[in-house]
Amino acid sequence: MVERPGSGGRERLVQRVRTIMDDNGTPNVFLRGGIRTAIADEERLRFLPDLDVDKVKVLCGNRYEHFEASSETTVVDDRELRVFVWTCCTYVAE
């Protein structure tokens, strides 16, 4: 949950976050931005079973790469994909 600024802490928004672990299915999202060595170009095309999420995170070794949904779409191989834009990375605790 996230508190909305200016609400005095009373109003809360629920953000839906999905972790992309497996990549099964025809790609329907494109992950844009971030460090190019973290996610190879061919790994930026992903399948997300539920497109109605605000954020996704992808496990890359010892960290997660975080992406937020945008209103953009892009066309790759004659397929329209929803664009998620990189926001940050976090490290997995031991």
Short mmCIF file of C-alpha atoms in Angstrom, two decimals:
data_model
loop_
_atom_site.label_atom_id
_atom_site.label_comp_id
_atom_site.label_asym_id
_atom_site.label_seq_id
_atom_site.Cartn_x
_atom_site.Cartn_y
_atom_site.Cartn_z
CA MET A 1 0.00 0.00 0.00
CA VAL A 2 1.08 3.55 -0.67
CA GLU A 3 -0.08 6.71 1.02
CA ARG A 4 -1.22 9.43 -1.36
CA PRO A 5 0.61 12.73 -0.73
CA GLY A 6 -1.58 15.44 0.77
CA SER A 7 -4.14 12.99 2.08
CA GLY A 8 -2.94 13.22 5.67
CA GLY A 9 -2.13 9.52 5.53
CA ARG A 10 -5.82 8.62 5.47
CA GLU A 11 -6.25 7.55 1.85
CA ARG A 12 -4.34 4.53 0.64
CA LEU A 13 -3.81 3.19 -2.86
CA VAL A 14 -3.18 -0.46 -3.55
CA GLN A 15 -0.49 -0.97 -6.16
CA ARG A 16 -0.43 -4.25 -8.00
CA VAL A 17 3.08 -5.62 -8.48
CA ARG A 18 3.81 -8.77 -10.44
CA THR A 19 7.08 -10.67 -10.34
CA ILE A 20 8.06 -12.09 -13.70
CA MET A 21 9.81 -15.38 -12.98
CA ASP A 22 8.92 -17.53 -15.98
CA ASP A 23 8.50 -16.37 -19.53
CA ASN A 24 5.84 -18.69 -20.96
CA GLY A 25 3.64 -17.62 -23.81
CA THR A 26 3.72 -15.14 -26.65
CA PRO A 27 5.31 -11.81 -25.61
CA ASN A 28 2.80 -9.09 -24.78
CA VAL A 29 5.05 -6.58 -22.94
CA PHE A 30 8.28 -4.75 -23.70
CA LEU A 31 10.62 -3.71 -20.86
CA ARG A 32 12.25 -0.37 -21.69
CA GLY A 33 15.22 1.27 -19.97
CA GLY A 34 17.60 0.29 -17.22
CA ILE A 35 21.11 -1.05 -17.50
CA ARG A 36 21.62 -2.87 -20.79
CA THR A 37 23.85 -5.50 -19.18
CA ALA A 38 21.15 -6.35 -16.62
CA ILE A 39 18.57 -7.50 -19.17
CA ALA A 40 19.63 -8.45 -22.68
CA ASP A 41 17.65 -7.02 -25.59
CA GLU A 42 16.09 -10.39 -26.44
CA GLU A 43 14.92 -10.77 -22.80
CA ARG A 44 13.00 -7.49 -22.85
CA LEU A 45 10.10 -9.13 -24.69
CA ARG A 46 8.06 -10.87 -21.99
CA PHE A 47 4.72 -12.54 -21.45
CA LEU A 48 2.63 -11.15 -18.62
CA PRO A 49 -0.53 -13.18 -17.90
CA ASP A 50 -2.27 -10.17 -16.28
CA LEU A 51 -1.75 -6.85 -18.09
CA ASP A 52 -3.78 -4.99 -15.46
CA VAL A 53 -0.81 -4.36 -13.14
CA ASP A 54 0.98 -1.13 -12.25
CA LYS A 55 4.47 -2.57 -11.78
CA VAL A 56 6.54 -5.63 -12.56
CA LYS A 57 9.88 -6.83 -11.26
CA VAL A 58 12.30 -9.21 -12.92
CA LEU A 59 14.82 -11.30 -11.00
CA CYS A 60 18.32 -10.76 -12.44
CA GLY A 61 20.91 -12.65 -10.43
CA ASN A 62 21.02 -11.08 -6.96
CA ARG A 63 18.66 -8.18 -7.67
CA TYR A 64 15.26 -7.25 -9.04
CA GLU A 65 14.84 -4.82 -11.91
CA HIS A 66 11.62 -2.81 -11.42
CA PHE A 67 9.43 -1.48 -14.23
CA GLU A 68 6.23 0.62 -14.19
CA ALA A 69 3.41 0.43 -16.70
CA SER A 70 3.19 3.27 -19.18
CA SER A 71 0.46 4.33 -21.56
CA GLU A 72 2.79 3.55 -24.47
CA THR A 73 2.71 0.59 -26.80
CA THR A 74 5.27 -0.51 -29.33
CA VAL A 75 5.12 -2.85 -32.31
CA VAL A 76 7.62 -5.70 -32.54
CA ASP A 77 7.32 -8.37 -35.24
CA ASP A 78 3.82 -7.13 -36.16
CA ARG A 79 2.69 -7.54 -32.55
CA GLU A 80 1.55 -4.64 -30.36
CA LEU A 81 3.19 -4.78 -26.92
CA ARG A 82 2.50 -2.79 -23.76
CA VAL A 83 5.58 -0.84 -22.60
CA PHE A 84 6.85 -0.98 -19.01
CA VAL A 85 9.53 1.60 -18.15
CA TRP A 86 12.47 0.89 -15.82
CA THR A 87 12.37 2.70 -12.46
CA CYS A 88 15.02 1.14 -10.20
CA CYS A 89 16.67 -2.02 -8.96
CA THR A 90 16.69 -3.57 -5.50
CA TYR A 91 18.95 -6.27 -4.11
CA VAL A 92 17.84 -9.58 -2.65
CA ALA A 93 18.56 -9.86 1.08
CA GLU A 94 20.38 -12.92 2.31
#
